[in-house]
PDB file of C-alpha atoms and ligand atoms in Angstrom:
ATOM      1  CA  MET A   1       0.952  21.163  89.185  1.00 59.00           C
ATOM      2  CA  LEU A   2      -2.549  22.090  90.330  1.00 69.00           C
ATOM      3  CA  ASP A   3      -5.044  19.297  90.961  1.00 94.00           C
ATOM      4  CA  LYS A   4      -6.724  18.135  87.778  1.00 98.00           C
ATOM      5  CA  ALA A   5     -10.431  18.647  87.188  1.00 98.00           C
ATOM      6  CA  ARG A   6     -12.413  15.515  88.014  1.00 98.00           C
ATOM      7  CA  VAL A   7     -14.289  14.529  84.872  1.00 98.00           C
ATOM      8  CA  ALA A   8     -17.311  12.223  84.604  1.00 99.00           C
ATOM      9  CA  VAL A   9     -18.363  10.959  81.177  1.00 99.00           C
ATOM     10  CA  LEU A  10     -22.027  10.032  80.691  1.00 98.00           C
ATOM     11  CA  VAL A  11     -22.689   7.451  77.976  1.00 98.00           C
ATOM     12  CA  SER A  12     -25.408   5.227  76.543  1.00 98.00           C
ATOM     13  CA  GLY A  13     -23.822   3.273  73.722  1.00 97.00           C
ATOM     14  CA  GLY A  14     -20.626   2.401  71.911  1.00 97.00           C
ATOM     15  CA  GLY A  15     -18.486   5.016  73.560  1.00 98.00           C
ATOM     16  CA  THR A  16     -16.194   5.994  70.693  1.00 98.00           C
ATOM     17  CA  ASN A  17     -16.203   9.552  72.008  1.00 98.00           C
ATOM     18  CA  LEU A  18     -15.316   8.262  75.460  1.00 98.00           C
ATOM     19  CA  GLN A  19     -12.452   6.358  73.818  1.00 98.00           C
ATOM     20  CA  ALA A  20     -11.257   9.550  72.121  1.00 98.00           C
ATOM     21  CA  ILE A  21     -11.174  11.277  75.511  1.00 99.00           C
ATOM     22  CA  ILE A  22      -9.287   8.380  77.126  1.00 98.00           C
ATOM     23  CA  ASP A  23      -6.774   8.375  74.240  1.00 98.00           C
ATOM     24  CA  ALA A  24      -6.351  12.147  74.494  1.00 98.00           C
ATOM     25  CA  GLU A  25      -5.595  11.848  78.186  1.00 98.00           C
ATOM     26  CA  LYS A  26      -2.936   9.246  77.399  1.00 98.00           C
ATOM     27  CA  SER A  27      -1.376  11.284  74.604  1.00 98.00           C
ATOM     28  CA  GLY A  28      -1.324  14.482  76.670  1.00 98.00           C
ATOM     29  CA  VAL A  29      -3.931  16.440  74.667  1.00 98.00           C
ATOM     30  CA  ILE A  30      -5.907  16.427  77.906  1.00 98.00           C
ATOM     31  CA  LYS A  31      -3.651  17.398  80.768  1.00 98.00           C
ATOM     32  CA  SER A  32      -5.876  19.506  83.012  1.00 98.00           C
ATOM     33  CA  GLY A  33      -8.608  16.917  83.570  1.00 98.00           C
ATOM     34  CA  GLU A  34      -8.856  13.270  84.524  1.00 98.00           C
ATOM     35  CA  VAL A  35     -11.744  10.940  83.722  1.00 98.00           C
ATOM     36  CA  VAL A  36     -12.552   9.420  87.102  1.00 98.00           C
ATOM     37  CA  LEU A  37     -16.048   8.103  86.424  1.00 98.00           C
ATOM     38  CA  VAL A  38     -18.186   6.767  83.565  1.00 98.00           C
ATOM     39  CA  VAL A  39     -21.954   6.592  84.101  1.00 98.00           C
ATOM     40  CA  SER A  40     -24.262   4.766  81.707  1.00 98.00           C
ATOM     41  CA  ASN A  41     -28.053   4.687  81.559  1.00 98.00           C
ATOM     42  CA  ASN A  42     -27.773   1.428  79.594  1.00 98.00           C
ATOM     43  CA  LYS A  43     -26.278  -1.597  81.316  1.00 98.00           C
ATOM     44  CA  ASP A  44     -25.212  -3.125  77.972  1.00 98.00           C
ATOM     45  CA  ALA A  45     -23.339  -0.059  76.701  1.00 98.00           C
ATOM     46  CA  TYR A  46     -19.984  -1.081  75.223  1.00 98.00           C
ATOM     47  CA  ALA A  47     -18.664   2.202  76.622  1.00 98.00           C
ATOM     48  CA  LEU A  48     -18.660   0.520  80.042  1.00 98.00           C
ATOM     49  CA  GLU A  49     -16.164  -2.065  78.763  1.00 98.00           C
ATOM     50  CA  ARG A  50     -13.927   0.703  77.442  1.00 98.00           C
ATOM     51  CA  ALA A  51     -13.959   2.360  80.866  1.00 98.00           C
ATOM     52  CA  LYS A  52     -13.202  -0.891  82.701  1.00 98.00           C
ATOM     53  CA  THR A  53     -10.351  -1.738  80.327  1.00 98.00           C
ATOM     54  CA  ASN A  54      -8.815   1.577  81.276  1.00 98.00           C
ATOM     55  CA  GLY A  55      -9.335   1.201  85.011  1.00 98.00           C
ATOM     56  CA  ILE A  56     -12.023   3.873  85.250  1.00 98.00           C
ATOM     57  CA  GLU A  57     -14.816   3.502  87.814  1.00 98.00           C
ATOM     58  CA  THR A  58     -18.192   2.777  86.215  1.00 98.00           C
ATOM     59  CA  ALA A  59     -21.795   3.059  87.343  1.00 98.00           C
ATOM     60  CA  VAL A  60     -25.100   2.151  85.716  1.00 98.00           C
ATOM     61  CA  MET A  61     -28.154   4.248  86.512  1.00 98.00           C
ATOM     62  CA  LEU A  62     -31.393   3.229  84.831  1.00 98.00           C
ATOM     63  CA  ARG A  63     -34.192   5.684  84.154  1.00 97.00           C
ATOM     64  CA  SER A  64     -36.652   2.811  84.717  1.00 96.00           C
ATOM     65  CA  ASP A  65     -35.554   2.544  88.357  1.00 97.00           C
ATOM     66  CA  TYR A  66     -37.000   5.986  89.048  1.00 97.00           C
ATOM     67  CA  GLY A  67     -40.595   7.205  89.044  1.00 97.00           C
ATOM     68  CA  SER A  68     -39.937  10.286  86.929  1.00 97.00           C
ATOM     69  CA  ARG A  69     -37.252  11.922  84.831  1.00 96.00           C
ATOM     70  CA  ALA A  70     -36.842  14.521  87.595  1.00 98.00           C
ATOM     71  CA  GLU A  71     -36.189  11.829  90.201  1.00 98.00           C
ATOM     72  CA  PHE A  72     -33.674  10.147  87.901  1.00 98.00           C
ATOM     73  CA  CYS A  73     -31.858  13.419  87.214  1.00 98.00           C
ATOM     74  CA  ASP A  74     -31.862  14.371  90.905  1.00 98.00           C
ATOM     75  CA  ALA A  75     -30.314  11.011  91.846  1.00 98.00           C
ATOM     76  CA  LEU A  76     -27.754  11.359  89.048  1.00 98.00           C
ATOM     77  CA  GLY A  77     -26.865  14.854  90.230  1.00 98.00           C
ATOM     78  CA  ASP A  78     -26.527  13.666  93.846  1.00 98.00           C
ATOM     79  CA  PHE A  79     -24.220  10.861  92.740  1.00 98.00           C
ATOM     80  CA  LEU A  80     -22.013  13.186  90.667  1.00 98.00           C
ATOM     81  CA  GLU A  81     -21.770  15.615  93.578  1.00 98.00           C
ATOM     82  CA  GLU A  82     -20.909  12.780  95.945  1.00 98.00           C
ATOM     83  CA  LYS A  83     -18.054  11.878  93.593  1.00 98.00           C
ATOM     84  CA  LYS A  84     -16.915  15.517  93.598  1.00 98.00           C
ATOM     85  CA  ILE A  85     -17.143  15.797  89.827  1.00 98.00           C
ATOM     86  CA  ASP A  86     -16.019  19.123  88.346  1.00 98.00           C
ATOM     87  CA  LEU A  87     -16.934  18.545  84.710  1.00 98.00           C
ATOM     88  CA  ILE A  88     -19.692  16.377  83.230  1.00 98.00           C
ATOM     89  CA  VAL A  89     -19.231  15.261  79.627  1.00 98.00           C
ATOM     90  CA  LEU A  90     -22.243  14.005  77.694  1.00 98.00           C
ATOM     91  CA  ALA A  91     -20.716  11.653  75.139  1.00 98.00           C
ATOM     92  CA  GLY A  92     -23.622   9.991  73.376  1.00 97.00           C
ATOM     93  CA  PHE A  93     -25.785  10.169  76.519  1.00 97.00           C
ATOM     94  CA  MET A  94     -29.277   9.585  75.167  1.00 94.00           C
ATOM     95  CA  CYS A  95     -31.296  11.120  77.945  1.00 94.00           C
ATOM     96  CA  ILE A  96     -32.745  14.611  78.195  1.00 92.00           C
ATOM     97  CA  LEU A  97     -31.687  16.301  81.407  1.00 96.00           C
ATOM     98  CA  THR A  98     -34.020  18.415  83.526  1.00 97.00           C
ATOM     99  CA  LYS A  99     -33.568  22.124  84.195  1.00 97.00           C
ATOM    100  CA  GLY A 100     -33.026  21.133  87.837  1.00 98.00           C
ATOM    101  CA  PHE A 101     -29.996  19.122  86.749  1.00 98.00           C
ATOM    102  CA  THR A 102     -28.498  21.627  84.306  1.00 98.00           C
ATOM    103  CA  ASP A 103     -28.979  24.497  86.790  1.00 97.00           C
ATOM    104  CA  ARG A 104     -27.072  22.518  89.388  1.00 98.00           C
ATOM    105  CA  PHE A 105     -23.991  22.334  87.152  1.00 98.00           C
ATOM    106  CA  THR A 106     -24.043  25.601  85.196  1.00 96.00           C
ATOM    107  CA  GLU A 107     -21.241  25.674  82.568  1.00 96.00           C
ATOM    108  CA  ARG A 108     -19.998  22.409  84.037  1.00 98.00           C
ATOM    109  CA  ILE A 109     -21.777  20.139  81.512  1.00 98.00           C
ATOM    110  CA  ILE A 110     -20.609  19.810  77.919  1.00 98.00           C
ATOM    111  CA  ASN A 111     -22.243  17.822  75.127  1.00 98.00           C
ATOM    112  CA  VAL A 112     -21.128  16.652  71.697  1.00 98.00           C
ATOM    113  CA  HIS A 113     -23.762  16.775  68.969  1.00 98.00           C
ATOM    114  CA  PRO A 114     -23.229  15.365  65.467  1.00 98.00           C
ATOM    115  CA  SER A 115     -24.412  18.352  63.402  1.00 98.00           C
ATOM    116  CA  LEU A 116     -23.758  22.045  63.033  1.00 98.00           C
ATOM    117  CA  ILE A 117     -26.138  23.448  65.661  1.00 98.00           C
ATOM    118  CA  PRO A 118     -28.703  25.050  65.119  1.00 98.00           C
ATOM    119  CA  SER A 119     -29.335  22.570  62.272  1.00 98.00           C
ATOM    120  CA  PHE A 120     -30.640  19.058  62.969  1.00 98.00           C
ATOM    121  CA  CYS A 121     -30.696  19.361  66.741  1.00 97.00           C
ATOM    122  CA  GLY A 122     -33.084  19.443  69.683  1.00 95.00           C
ATOM    123  CA  GLU A 123     -35.437  16.817  71.049  1.00 92.00           C
ATOM    124  CA  GLY A 124     -35.604  13.697  68.848  1.00 93.00           C
ATOM    125  CA  PHE A 125     -32.331  14.429  67.038  1.00 96.00           C
ATOM    126  CA  TYR A 126     -29.798  11.933  68.273  1.00 95.00           C
ATOM    127  CA  GLY A 127     -27.392   9.354  66.868  1.00 94.00           C
ATOM    128  CA  LEU A 128     -28.054   8.156  63.307  1.00 97.00           C
ATOM    129  CA  LYS A 129     -31.357  10.059  63.135  1.00 97.00           C
ATOM    130  CA  VAL A 130     -29.376  13.326  62.882  1.00 98.00           C
ATOM    131  CA  HIS A 131     -27.520  12.091  59.796  1.00 98.00           C
ATOM    132  CA  GLU A 132     -30.669  10.627  58.211  1.00 98.00           C
ATOM    133  CA  GLU A 133     -32.331  14.035  58.470  1.00 98.00           C
ATOM    134  CA  ALA A 134     -29.274  15.880  57.151  1.00 98.00           C
ATOM    135  CA  LEU A 135     -29.156  13.578  54.106  1.00 98.00           C
ATOM    136  CA  LYS A 136     -32.922  13.854  53.584  1.00 98.00           C
ATOM    137  CA  TYR A 137     -32.629  17.653  53.579  1.00 98.00           C
ATOM    138  CA  GLY A 138     -29.787  17.476  51.083  1.00 98.00           C
ATOM    139  CA  VAL A 139     -27.265  19.634  52.948  1.00 98.00           C
ATOM    140  CA  LYS A 140     -23.783  19.600  51.427  1.00 98.00           C
ATOM    141  CA  VAL A 141     -22.024  20.355  54.704  1.00 98.00           C
ATOM    142  CA  SER A 142     -22.693  18.973  58.149  1.00 98.00           C
ATOM    143  CA  GLY A 143     -20.333  18.548  61.108  1.00 98.00           C
ATOM    144  CA  ALA A 144     -20.223  18.468  64.878  1.00 98.00           C
ATOM    145  CA  THR A 145     -20.701  20.868  67.753  1.00 98.00           C
ATOM    146  CA  VAL A 146     -19.488  20.790  71.332  1.00 98.00           C
ATOM    147  CA  HIS A 147     -21.513  23.055  73.588  1.00 98.00           C
ATOM    148  CA  PHE A 148     -22.474  23.659  77.185  1.00 98.00           C
ATOM    149  CA  ALA A 149     -25.684  21.894  78.137  1.00 97.00           C
ATOM    150  CA  ASN A 150     -28.559  23.912  79.556  1.00 96.00           C
ATOM    151  CA  GLU A 151     -32.274  23.168  79.959  1.00 94.00           C
ATOM    152  CA  VAL A 152     -32.872  23.445  76.183  1.00 95.00           C
ATOM    153  CA  PRO A 153     -31.789  20.248  74.360  1.00 93.00           C
ATOM    154  CA  ASP A 154     -28.675  21.185  72.320  1.00 94.00           C
ATOM    155  CA  GLY A 155     -29.296  24.786  73.372  1.00 95.00           C
ATOM    156  CA  GLY A 156     -26.284  25.940  75.419  1.00 96.00           C
ATOM    157  CA  ARG A 157     -23.386  28.177  74.431  1.00 98.00           C
ATOM    158  CA  ILE A 158     -21.213  26.731  71.659  1.00 98.00           C
ATOM    159  CA  ILE A 159     -17.590  25.923  72.528  1.00 98.00           C
ATOM    160  CA  PHE A 160     -16.261  24.362  69.306  1.00 98.00           C
ATOM    161  CA  GLN A 161     -17.734  23.542  65.928  1.00 98.00           C
ATOM    162  CA  LYS A 162     -16.297  21.926  62.813  1.00 98.00           C
ATOM    163  CA  ALA A 163     -17.776  21.475  59.350  1.00 98.00           C
ATOM    164  CA  VAL A 164     -17.511  18.184  57.463  1.00 98.00           C
ATOM    165  CA  ASP A 165     -18.437  17.651  53.802  1.00 98.00           C
ATOM    166  CA  VAL A 166     -21.407  15.517  52.835  1.00 98.00           C
ATOM    167  CA  LEU A 167     -20.443  13.455  49.788  1.00 98.00           C
ATOM    168  CA  GLU A 168     -22.391  11.917  46.925  1.00 98.00           C
ATOM    169  CA  GLY A 169     -23.609   8.447  47.876  1.00 98.00           C
ATOM    170  CA  ASP A 170     -23.336   8.972  51.643  1.00 98.00           C
ATOM    171  CA  THR A 171     -25.495   6.768  53.845  1.00 98.00           C
ATOM    172  CA  PRO A 172     -26.304   7.865  57.410  1.00 98.00           C
ATOM    173  CA  GLU A 173     -23.697   5.369  58.651  1.00 98.00           C
ATOM    174  CA  ILE A 174     -20.953   6.632  56.312  1.00 98.00           C
ATOM    175  CA  LEU A 175     -21.684  10.260  57.179  1.00 98.00           C
ATOM    176  CA  GLN A 176     -21.773   9.463  60.892  1.00 98.00           C
ATOM    177  CA  LYS A 177     -18.350   7.839  60.707  1.00 98.00           C
ATOM    178  CA  ARG A 178     -16.816  10.736  58.729  1.00 98.00           C
ATOM    179  CA  ILE A 179     -18.205  13.288  61.196  1.00 98.00           C
ATOM    180  CA  MET A 180     -16.909  11.280  64.141  1.00 98.00           C
ATOM    181  CA  GLU A 181     -13.436  10.887  62.632  1.00 98.00           C
ATOM    182  CA  GLN A 182     -13.055  14.426  61.278  1.00 98.00           C
ATOM    183  CA  ALA A 183     -14.859  16.374  63.976  1.00 98.00           C
ATOM    184  CA  GLU A 184     -16.257  14.725  67.123  1.00 98.00           C
ATOM    185  CA  TRP A 185     -13.186  12.751  68.212  1.00 98.00           C
ATOM    186  CA  ILE A 186     -11.029  15.864  67.780  1.00 98.00           C
ATOM    187  CA  LEU A 187     -13.328  18.563  69.171  1.00 98.00           C
ATOM    188  CA  LEU A 188     -14.594  16.768  72.252  1.00 98.00           C
ATOM    189  CA  PRO A 189     -11.161  16.026  73.808  1.00 98.00           C
ATOM    190  CA  ARG A 190     -10.059  19.596  73.019  1.00 98.00           C
ATOM    191  CA  ALA A 191     -13.144  20.943  74.749  1.00 98.00           C
ATOM    192  CA  VAL A 192     -12.540  18.692  77.766  1.00 98.00           C
ATOM    193  CA  GLU A 193      -9.044  20.141  78.032  1.00 98.00           C
ATOM    194  CA  LYS A 194     -10.201  23.742  77.547  1.00 98.00           C
ATOM    195  CA  ILE A 195     -12.952  23.623  80.163  1.00 98.00           C
ATOM    196  CA  SER A 196     -10.884  21.526  82.603  1.00 98.00           C
ATOM    197  CA  ALA A 197      -8.073  24.089  82.365  1.00 98.00           C
ATOM    198  CA  GLU A 198     -10.541  26.886  83.062  1.00 98.00           C
ATOM    199  CA  ILE A 199     -11.916  25.028  86.095  1.00 98.00           C
ATOM    200  CA  VAL A 200      -8.418  24.412  87.473  1.00 97.00           C
ATOM    201  CA  GLU A 201      -7.467  28.039  86.834  1.00 95.00           C
ATOM    202  CA  LYS A 202     -10.556  29.353  88.675  1.00 94.00           C
ATOM    203  CA  ARG A 203      -9.618  27.301  91.734  1.00 89.00           C
ATOM    204  CA  SER A 204      -6.157  28.818  92.061  1.00 82.00           C
TER     205      SER A 204
HETATM  206  C1  GAR B 301     -22.158  10.441  68.652  1.00 55.93           C
HETATM  207  O1  GAR B 301     -22.216  10.646  67.271  1.00 55.93           O
HETATM  208  C2  GAR B 301     -22.715  11.645  69.389  1.00 55.93           C
HETATM  209  O2  GAR B 301     -22.391  12.857  68.774  1.00 55.93           O
HETATM  210  C3  GAR B 301     -24.183  11.369  69.308  1.00 55.93           C
HETATM  211  O3  GAR B 301     -24.300   9.989  69.523  1.00 55.93           O
HETATM  212  C4  GAR B 301     -23.103   9.326  69.071  1.00 55.93           C
HETATM  213  C5  GAR B 301     -22.559   8.496  70.211  1.00 55.93           C
HETATM  214  O4  GAR B 301     -21.502   7.679  69.770  1.00 55.93           O
HETATM  215  N1  GAR B 301     -24.896  12.147  70.262  1.00 55.93           N
HETATM  216  C6  GAR B 301     -26.113  12.668  70.037  1.00 55.93           C
HETATM  217  O5  GAR B 301     -26.730  12.472  69.017  1.00 55.93           O
HETATM  218  C7  GAR B 301     -26.655  13.514  71.159  1.00 55.93           C
HETATM  219  N2  GAR B 301     -27.730  14.335  70.707  1.00 55.93           N
HETATM  220  P1  GAR B 301     -20.457   7.037  70.774  1.00 55.93           P
HETATM  221  O6  GAR B 301     -21.252   6.295  71.852  1.00 55.93           O
HETATM  222  O7  GAR B 301     -19.674   6.080  69.916  1.00 55.93           O
HETATM  223  O8  GAR B 301     -19.613   8.147  71.336  1.00 55.93           O
END
């Protein structure tokens, strides 16, 4: 068996997508990659507890400890390189990355976004806000997208996408939960496996 891809998951909040990845590793859906590191830009993120419970190394890096976004992203990139990370997964990481950062890890960063890109995406569209806007617009179908991250927020090449129905009476919270359950928690682990397998294959 070839060495697995070393995966780092970047988080800011609850970490249900991180949990889906951890569960997929345990169940064998992810077999080509291993989550070796979880980095949070929020020291109170519950995602950190999930990582610790599963024996995964954690780190907290605060934007406020750095003079600029570029300095923060440079330090984050240095740290990920130091840890020899092959694949970076943005799983609810609420921080816009610089071009310097995305260029350093071309096609090595994937992101999950809770809408069908190119709808309801880009700067300012994150978390519940995405679902509020989708409901305000009145769309009947929303969903989730997993894509490579580049310098354009939510702009990189799409890997997987899945549509989810919007139902009468949905609140942003109800829609968020349905999209997580029916799309995000399925697509993101599958994408981690797909890209990890490609990384491992390229090495051989
Ligand atoms: C998820 O719905 C994710 O798609 C979204 O934040 C939530 C994080 O939840 N990400 C974005 O909006 C990024 N633009 P989690 O911490 O429970 O995984």
